[in-house]
Amino acid sequence: PQHLVKVAAFWMGKYPVTQSQWRVVAALPKVQHDLNPDPAKFKGNDRPVENVNWLEAVEFCDRLSAKTKQPYRLPSEAEWEYACRAGTITPFHFGETITPDLANYDGNYTYGSGPKGKYREQTTDVGSFPANALGLYDMHGNVWEWCLDQWHNNYEGAPIDGSPWIIDNDNHSHFRLIRGGSWVNYPWDCRSAFRIAYSPGYRDGIFGFRVVCRAPRTL
């Protein structure tokens, strides 16, 4: 069900993590898990890194945090949807429908009154499509984005403070949320509200992520 959530201030990467960014962090000291410095199926420095699982995305955040002394992590599901919507209540942050000129998905299929268009069959450079009102790119399509939360069938009992919904700290025992759709998905999978989950150890050429960091306190 729809529910009111009050999300504390946070910073979010304007793009999904790119392959060039991934290589830099993958070269940093290991925290818990090994990282392949070049896992992506579709190569390009400015393309999103993909073919990474949830555990590897968390390891990226842990290494980045250790290096910068700042608390980087994956977004909670509530933070992700808040950032994606950017104040909108429509299915997509740009309106009631979607076209392949606005996002990277399977353009052979339509949503609402939107037209068919190009199916690129691969990722595209981050920032190739218009940003939302918060200046965030690729929130719809290109790559699915891992969230911290464990999977729940609905929002009954979900946190109302925007924190990740985690009931068991065993990182291997619960499916993890992904959001946003990808280059291979139907347009309806790319909606702001669409949610699905996969095993934290599963990787594919459609899975990427972006990072968040809590905004510093000001006096």
PDB file of C-alpha atoms in Angstrom:
ATOM      1  CA  PRO A   1       0.000   0.000   0.000  1.00  0.00           C
ATOM      2  CA  GLN A   2       0.984   3.631  -0.417  1.00  0.00           C
ATOM      3  CA  HIS A   3       2.512   4.914   2.796  1.00  0.00           C
ATOM      4  CA  LEU A   4       4.043   8.154   4.004  1.00  0.00           C
ATOM      5  CA  VAL A   5       7.810   8.084   4.448  1.00  0.00           C
ATOM      6  CA  LYS A   6       9.958  10.893   5.794  1.00  0.00           C
ATOM      7  CA  VAL A   7      13.410  10.574   4.234  1.00  0.00           C
ATOM      8  CA  ALA A   8      16.389  12.232   5.897  1.00  0.00           C
ATOM      9  CA  ALA A   9      18.726  14.314   3.719  1.00  0.00           C
ATOM     10  CA  PHE A  10      21.251  12.317   1.684  1.00  0.00           C
ATOM     11  CA  TRP A  11      23.544  12.629  -1.317  1.00  0.00           C
ATOM     12  CA  MET A  12      23.184  10.266  -4.273  1.00  0.00           C
ATOM     13  CA  GLY A  13      25.455   9.681  -7.247  1.00  0.00           C
ATOM     14  CA  LYS A  14      24.090  11.510 -10.278  1.00  0.00           C
ATOM     15  CA  TYR A  15      24.907   8.455 -12.423  1.00  0.00           C
ATOM     16  CA  PRO A  16      25.096   4.716 -11.861  1.00  0.00           C
ATOM     17  CA  VAL A  17      28.678   3.773 -10.974  1.00  0.00           C
ATOM     18  CA  THR A  18      30.718   3.696 -14.190  1.00  0.00           C
ATOM     19  CA  GLN A  19      33.293   1.154 -15.268  1.00  0.00           C
ATOM     20  CA  SER A  20      36.125   3.654 -14.830  1.00  0.00           C
ATOM     21  CA  GLN A  21      34.965   4.402 -11.270  1.00  0.00           C
ATOM     22  CA  TRP A  22      34.643   0.698 -10.533  1.00  0.00           C
ATOM     23  CA  ARG A  23      38.224  -0.042 -11.614  1.00  0.00           C
ATOM     24  CA  VAL A  24      39.618   2.620  -9.276  1.00  0.00           C
ATOM     25  CA  VAL A  25      37.745   1.302  -6.251  1.00  0.00           C
ATOM     26  CA  ALA A  26      38.348  -2.358  -7.155  1.00  0.00           C
ATOM     27  CA  ALA A  27      42.075  -1.645  -6.835  1.00  0.00           C
ATOM     28  CA  LEU A  28      41.653  -0.517  -3.204  1.00  0.00           C
ATOM     29  CA  PRO A  29      42.322  -2.915  -0.293  1.00  0.00           C
ATOM     30  CA  LYS A  30      39.811  -5.728   0.130  1.00  0.00           C
ATOM     31  CA  VAL A  31      37.309  -5.508   2.984  1.00  0.00           C
ATOM     32  CA  GLN A  32      35.395  -8.793   2.677  1.00  0.00           C
ATOM     33  CA  HIS A  33      35.004  -9.813  -0.954  1.00  0.00           C
ATOM     34  CA  ASP A  34      37.221  -9.925  -4.027  1.00  0.00           C
ATOM     35  CA  LEU A  35      36.267  -7.625  -6.905  1.00  0.00           C
ATOM     36  CA  ASN A  36      36.817  -8.305 -10.589  1.00  0.00           C
ATOM     37  CA  PRO A  37      38.305  -5.046 -11.936  1.00  0.00           C
ATOM     38  CA  ASP A  38      36.551  -5.466 -15.295  1.00  0.00           C
ATOM     39  CA  PRO A  39      33.282  -7.424 -14.885  1.00  0.00           C
ATOM     40  CA  ALA A  40      31.098  -5.630 -17.441  1.00  0.00           C
ATOM     41  CA  LYS A  41      29.778  -7.358 -20.534  1.00  0.00           C
ATOM     42  CA  PHE A  42      29.375  -4.099 -22.446  1.00  0.00           C
ATOM     43  CA  LYS A  43      32.696  -2.260 -22.291  1.00  0.00           C
ATOM     44  CA  GLY A  44      33.141   1.490 -22.012  1.00  0.00           C
ATOM     45  CA  ASN A  45      34.650   3.795 -19.418  1.00  0.00           C
ATOM     46  CA  ASP A  46      31.469   5.879 -19.197  1.00  0.00           C
ATOM     47  CA  ARG A  47      29.065   2.988 -19.379  1.00  0.00           C
ATOM     48  CA  PRO A  48      27.608   1.730 -16.105  1.00  0.00           C
ATOM     49  CA  VAL A  49      29.431  -1.160 -14.528  1.00  0.00           C
ATOM     50  CA  GLU A  50      27.205  -4.236 -14.663  1.00  0.00           C
ATOM     51  CA  ASN A  51      27.468  -7.943 -14.092  1.00  0.00           C
ATOM     52  CA  VAL A  52      28.008  -7.221 -10.383  1.00  0.00           C
ATOM     53  CA  ASN A  53      26.010  -8.783  -7.568  1.00  0.00           C
ATOM     54  CA  TRP A  54      24.719  -7.205  -4.365  1.00  0.00           C
ATOM     55  CA  LEU A  55      27.636  -8.445  -2.273  1.00  0.00           C
ATOM     56  CA  GLU A  56      30.118  -6.877  -4.701  1.00  0.00           C
ATOM     57  CA  ALA A  57      28.197  -3.601  -4.757  1.00  0.00           C
ATOM     58  CA  VAL A  58      28.342  -3.503  -0.952  1.00  0.00           C
ATOM     59  CA  GLU A  59      32.062  -4.286  -1.079  1.00  0.00           C
ATOM     60  CA  PHE A  60      32.546  -1.340  -3.448  1.00  0.00           C
ATOM     61  CA  CYS A  61      30.826   0.936  -0.927  1.00  0.00           C
ATOM     62  CA  ASP A  62      32.902  -0.461   1.949  1.00  0.00           C
ATOM     63  CA  ARG A  63      36.180   0.099   0.102  1.00  0.00           C
ATOM     64  CA  LEU A  64      35.147   3.614  -0.913  1.00  0.00           C
ATOM     65  CA  SER A  65      34.171   4.383   2.683  1.00  0.00           C
ATOM     66  CA  ALA A  66      37.489   3.124   4.019  1.00  0.00           C
ATOM     67  CA  LYS A  67      39.403   5.231   1.498  1.00  0.00           C
ATOM     68  CA  THR A  68      37.453   8.474   1.887  1.00  0.00           C
ATOM     69  CA  LYS A  69      36.444   8.166   5.587  1.00  0.00           C
ATOM     70  CA  GLN A  70      32.875   8.930   4.489  1.00  0.00           C
ATOM     71  CA  PRO A  71      29.972   6.471   4.975  1.00  0.00           C
ATOM     72  CA  TYR A  72      29.089   5.387   1.432  1.00  0.00           C
ATOM     73  CA  ARG A  73      26.467   2.681   0.934  1.00  0.00           C
ATOM     74  CA  LEU A  74      23.695   1.473  -1.342  1.00  0.00           C
ATOM     75  CA  PRO A  75      20.430   3.417  -1.116  1.00  0.00           C
ATOM     76  CA  SER A  76      17.448   2.161   0.802  1.00  0.00           C
ATOM     77  CA  GLU A  77      14.440   1.360  -1.345  1.00  0.00           C
ATOM     78  CA  ALA A  78      12.643   4.439   0.017  1.00  0.00           C
ATOM     79  CA  GLU A  79      15.617   6.681  -0.778  1.00  0.00           C
ATOM     80  CA  TRP A  80      15.841   5.259  -4.272  1.00  0.00           C
ATOM     81  CA  GLU A  81      12.174   5.860  -5.078  1.00  0.00           C
ATOM     82  CA  TYR A  82      12.239   9.333  -3.531  1.00  0.00           C
ATOM     83  CA  ALA A  83      15.258  10.210  -5.690  1.00  0.00           C
ATOM     84  CA  CYS A  84      13.766   8.665  -8.822  1.00  0.00           C
ATOM     85  CA  ARG A  85      10.423  10.421  -8.520  1.00  0.00           C
ATOM     86  CA  ALA A  86      11.973  13.826  -7.792  1.00  0.00           C
ATOM     87  CA  GLY A  87       8.647  15.112  -6.507  1.00  0.00           C
ATOM     88  CA  THR A  88       6.466  13.501  -9.189  1.00  0.00           C
ATOM     89  CA  ILE A  89       3.564  11.082  -8.761  1.00  0.00           C
ATOM     90  CA  THR A  90       3.445   9.860 -12.368  1.00  0.00           C
ATOM     91  CA  PRO A  91       4.695   6.405 -13.461  1.00  0.00           C
ATOM     92  CA  PHE A  92       7.961   7.985 -14.667  1.00  0.00           C
ATOM     93  CA  HIS A  93       9.696  11.132 -13.501  1.00  0.00           C
ATOM     94  CA  PHE A  94       9.162  12.643 -16.947  1.00  0.00           C
ATOM     95  CA  GLY A  95       5.436  11.916 -17.056  1.00  0.00           C
ATOM     96  CA  GLU A  96       2.733   9.359 -17.772  1.00  0.00           C
ATOM     97  CA  THR A  97       4.663   7.416 -20.391  1.00  0.00           C
ATOM     98  CA  ILE A  98       8.146   6.612 -21.659  1.00  0.00           C
ATOM     99  CA  THR A  99       9.909   6.577 -25.036  1.00  0.00           C
ATOM    100  CA  PRO A 100      13.323   5.270 -26.141  1.00  0.00           C
ATOM    101  CA  ASP A 101      14.396   8.892 -26.572  1.00  0.00           C
ATOM    102  CA  LEU A 102      14.072   9.317 -22.798  1.00  0.00           C
ATOM    103  CA  ALA A 103      15.539   6.053 -21.482  1.00  0.00           C
ATOM    104  CA  ASN A 104      17.305   2.837 -22.493  1.00  0.00           C
ATOM    105  CA  TYR A 105      14.889  -0.131 -22.460  1.00  0.00           C
ATOM    106  CA  ASP A 106      13.297  -2.537 -24.960  1.00  0.00           C
ATOM    107  CA  GLY A 107      11.705  -0.073 -27.367  1.00  0.00           C
ATOM    108  CA  ASN A 108       9.788  -2.835 -29.154  1.00  0.00           C
ATOM    109  CA  TYR A 109       7.181  -2.441 -26.417  1.00  0.00           C
ATOM    110  CA  THR A 110       5.076   0.548 -25.406  1.00  0.00           C
ATOM    111  CA  TYR A 111       3.586   1.977 -22.234  1.00  0.00           C
ATOM    112  CA  GLY A 112       0.384   4.009 -22.317  1.00  0.00           C
ATOM    113  CA  SER A 113       0.345   6.300 -25.340  1.00  0.00           C
ATOM    114  CA  GLY A 114       4.116   6.115 -25.825  1.00  0.00           C
ATOM    115  CA  PRO A 115       5.444   5.062 -29.247  1.00  0.00           C
ATOM    116  CA  LYS A 116       7.685   2.148 -30.103  1.00  0.00           C
ATOM    117  CA  GLY A 117      11.315   2.953 -30.796  1.00  0.00           C
ATOM    118  CA  LYS A 118      14.869   1.703 -30.802  1.00  0.00           C
ATOM    119  CA  TYR A 119      15.903  -1.366 -28.836  1.00  0.00           C
ATOM    120  CA  ARG A 120      19.625  -0.852 -28.277  1.00  0.00           C
ATOM    121  CA  GLU A 121      20.271  -4.347 -26.848  1.00  0.00           C
ATOM    122  CA  GLN A 122      23.068  -3.064 -24.598  1.00  0.00           C
ATOM    123  CA  THR A 123      23.919  -0.398 -22.058  1.00  0.00           C
ATOM    124  CA  THR A 124      24.549   3.217 -23.010  1.00  0.00           C
ATOM    125  CA  ASP A 125      26.931   5.809 -21.580  1.00  0.00           C
ATOM    126  CA  VAL A 126      25.585   7.295 -18.363  1.00  0.00           C
ATOM    127  CA  GLY A 127      23.993  10.688 -18.840  1.00  0.00           C
ATOM    128  CA  SER A 128      22.835   9.969 -22.396  1.00  0.00           C
ATOM    129  CA  PHE A 129      19.223  10.803 -21.524  1.00  0.00           C
ATOM    130  CA  PRO A 130      17.570  13.728 -19.717  1.00  0.00           C
ATOM    131  CA  ALA A 131      18.039  14.039 -15.956  1.00  0.00           C
ATOM    132  CA  ASN A 132      15.154  14.309 -13.526  1.00  0.00           C
ATOM    133  CA  ALA A 133      14.384  17.414 -11.470  1.00  0.00           C
ATOM    134  CA  LEU A 134      17.040  16.448  -8.913  1.00  0.00           C
ATOM    135  CA  GLY A 135      19.742  16.213 -11.579  1.00  0.00           C
ATOM    136  CA  LEU A 136      19.888  12.407 -11.494  1.00  0.00           C
ATOM    137  CA  TYR A 137      20.380  10.441 -14.710  1.00  0.00           C
ATOM    138  CA  ASP A 138      19.357   6.935 -15.788  1.00  0.00           C
ATOM    139  CA  MET A 139      16.871   6.358 -12.983  1.00  0.00           C
ATOM    140  CA  HIS A 140      14.705   4.568 -15.568  1.00  0.00           C
ATOM    141  CA  GLY A 141      16.349   1.826 -17.635  1.00  0.00           C
ATOM    142  CA  ASN A 142      19.992   1.185 -18.597  1.00  0.00           C
ATOM    143  CA  VAL A 143      20.812  -1.012 -15.561  1.00  0.00           C
ATOM    144  CA  TRP A 144      18.868  -2.253 -12.568  1.00  0.00           C
ATOM    145  CA  GLU A 145      20.173  -0.704  -9.355  1.00  0.00           C
ATOM    146  CA  TRP A 146      20.723  -2.680  -6.171  1.00  0.00           C
ATOM    147  CA  CYS A 147      19.224  -1.355  -2.911  1.00  0.00           C
ATOM    148  CA  LEU A 148      20.160  -2.343   0.638  1.00  0.00           C
ATOM    149  CA  ASP A 149      16.739  -3.682   1.584  1.00  0.00           C
ATOM    150  CA  GLN A 150      15.733  -7.291   1.921  1.00  0.00           C
ATOM    151  CA  TRP A 151      12.709  -8.315  -0.123  1.00  0.00           C
ATOM    152  CA  HIS A 152       9.207  -7.981   1.351  1.00  0.00           C
ATOM    153  CA  ASN A 153       6.046  -8.656  -0.625  1.00  0.00           C
ATOM    154  CA  ASN A 154       4.503  -5.318   0.311  1.00  0.00           C
ATOM    155  CA  TYR A 155       5.061  -2.250   2.487  1.00  0.00           C
ATOM    156  CA  GLU A 156       3.010  -3.396   5.482  1.00  0.00           C
ATOM    157  CA  GLY A 157       5.307  -2.812   8.453  1.00  0.00           C
ATOM    158  CA  ALA A 158       7.927  -0.993   6.376  1.00  0.00           C
ATOM    159  CA  PRO A 159      10.057   1.709   8.052  1.00  0.00           C
ATOM    160  CA  ILE A 160       8.637   5.215   7.765  1.00  0.00           C
ATOM    161  CA  ASP A 161      11.984   6.996   8.200  1.00  0.00           C
ATOM    162  CA  GLY A 162      13.519   5.975   4.861  1.00  0.00           C
ATOM    163  CA  SER A 163      15.937   3.478   6.422  1.00  0.00           C
ATOM    164  CA  PRO A 164      16.589   0.112   4.735  1.00  0.00           C
ATOM    165  CA  TRP A 165      14.157  -2.654   5.714  1.00  0.00           C
ATOM    166  CA  ILE A 166      16.409  -5.384   7.091  1.00  0.00           C
ATOM    167  CA  ILE A 167      15.132  -8.028   9.496  1.00  0.00           C
ATOM    168  CA  ASP A 168      18.055 -10.480   9.343  1.00  0.00           C
ATOM    169  CA  ASN A 169      21.696  -9.442   9.110  1.00  0.00           C
ATOM    170  CA  ASP A 170      22.701 -12.608   7.244  1.00  0.00           C
ATOM    171  CA  ASN A 171      23.620 -11.066   3.882  1.00  0.00           C
ATOM    172  CA  HIS A 172      23.269 -14.392   2.080  1.00  0.00           C
ATOM    173  CA  SER A 173      19.823 -15.464   3.279  1.00  0.00           C
ATOM    174  CA  HIS A 174      17.460 -12.889   1.785  1.00  0.00           C
ATOM    175  CA  PHE A 175      16.791 -11.599  -1.692  1.00  0.00           C
ATOM    176  CA  ARG A 176      17.711  -7.936  -2.176  1.00  0.00           C
ATOM    177  CA  LEU A 177      15.729  -5.188  -3.872  1.00  0.00           C
ATOM    178  CA  ILE A 178      16.600  -3.872  -7.308  1.00  0.00           C
ATOM    179  CA  ARG A 179      14.940  -0.871  -8.915  1.00  0.00           C
ATOM    180  CA  GLY A 180      14.689   1.048 -12.155  1.00  0.00           C
ATOM    181  CA  GLY A 181      14.633  -1.502 -14.971  1.00  0.00           C
ATOM    182  CA  SER A 182      17.345  -2.039 -17.567  1.00  0.00           C
ATOM    183  CA  TRP A 183      18.233  -2.003 -21.252  1.00  0.00           C
ATOM    184  CA  VAL A 184      16.619  -5.424 -21.760  1.00  0.00           C
ATOM    185  CA  ASN A 185      13.363  -4.771 -19.899  1.00  0.00           C
ATOM    186  CA  TYR A 186       9.851  -3.814 -20.902  1.00  0.00           C
ATOM    187  CA  PRO A 187       8.868  -0.179 -20.295  1.00  0.00           C
ATOM    188  CA  TRP A 188       6.483  -1.060 -17.450  1.00  0.00           C
ATOM    189  CA  ASP A 189       9.411  -2.612 -15.554  1.00  0.00           C
ATOM    190  CA  CYS A 190      11.108   0.804 -15.554  1.00  0.00           C
ATOM    191  CA  ARG A 191       8.366   2.627 -13.612  1.00  0.00           C
ATOM    192  CA  SER A 192       9.258   4.568 -10.471  1.00  0.00           C
ATOM    193  CA  ALA A 193       7.161   2.190  -8.348  1.00  0.00           C
ATOM    194  CA  PHE A 194       8.191  -1.134  -9.887  1.00  0.00           C
ATOM    195  CA  ARG A 195      10.058  -3.421  -7.507  1.00  0.00           C
ATOM    196  CA  ILE A 196      11.635  -6.856  -7.767  1.00  0.00           C
ATOM    197  CA  ALA A 197      14.454  -8.743  -6.057  1.00  0.00           C
ATOM    198  CA  TYR A 198      17.232 -11.233  -6.720  1.00  0.00           C
ATOM    199  CA  SER A 199      19.626 -13.324  -4.690  1.00  0.00           C
ATOM    200  CA  PRO A 200      22.519 -11.201  -3.321  1.00  0.00           C
ATOM    201  CA  GLY A 201      25.001 -13.509  -5.055  1.00  0.00           C
ATOM    202  CA  TYR A 202      23.406 -13.295  -8.512  1.00  0.00           C
ATOM    203  CA  ARG A 203      25.056 -11.251 -11.234  1.00  0.00           C
ATOM    204  CA  ASP A 204      24.079 -10.426 -14.802  1.00  0.00           C
ATOM    205  CA  GLY A 205      24.743  -7.838 -17.481  1.00  0.00           C
ATOM    206  CA  ILE A 206      21.654  -5.920 -16.372  1.00  0.00           C
ATOM    207  CA  PHE A 207      22.618  -5.286 -12.724  1.00  0.00           C
ATOM    208  CA  GLY A 208      24.460  -2.155 -11.609  1.00  0.00           C
ATOM    209  CA  PHE A 209      24.119   0.307  -8.749  1.00  0.00           C
ATOM    210  CA  ARG A 210      24.721   3.831  -7.515  1.00  0.00           C
ATOM    211  CA  VAL A 211      25.928   5.003  -4.134  1.00  0.00           C
ATOM    212  CA  VAL A 212      24.557   7.323  -1.484  1.00  0.00           C
ATOM    213  CA  CYS A 213      26.098   9.185   1.426  1.00  0.00           C
ATOM    214  CA  ARG A 214      24.297  10.890   4.290  1.00  0.00           C
ATOM    215  CA  ALA A 215      24.380  14.652   4.017  1.00  0.00           C
ATOM    216  CA  PRO A 216      26.633  16.233   6.686  1.00  0.00           C
ATOM    217  CA  ARG A 217      25.027  18.090   9.551  1.00  0.00           C
ATOM    218  CA  THR A 218      25.163  21.867   9.425  1.00  0.00           C
ATOM    219  CA  LEU A 219      25.020  24.276  12.353  1.00  0.00           C
TER     220      LEU A 219
END
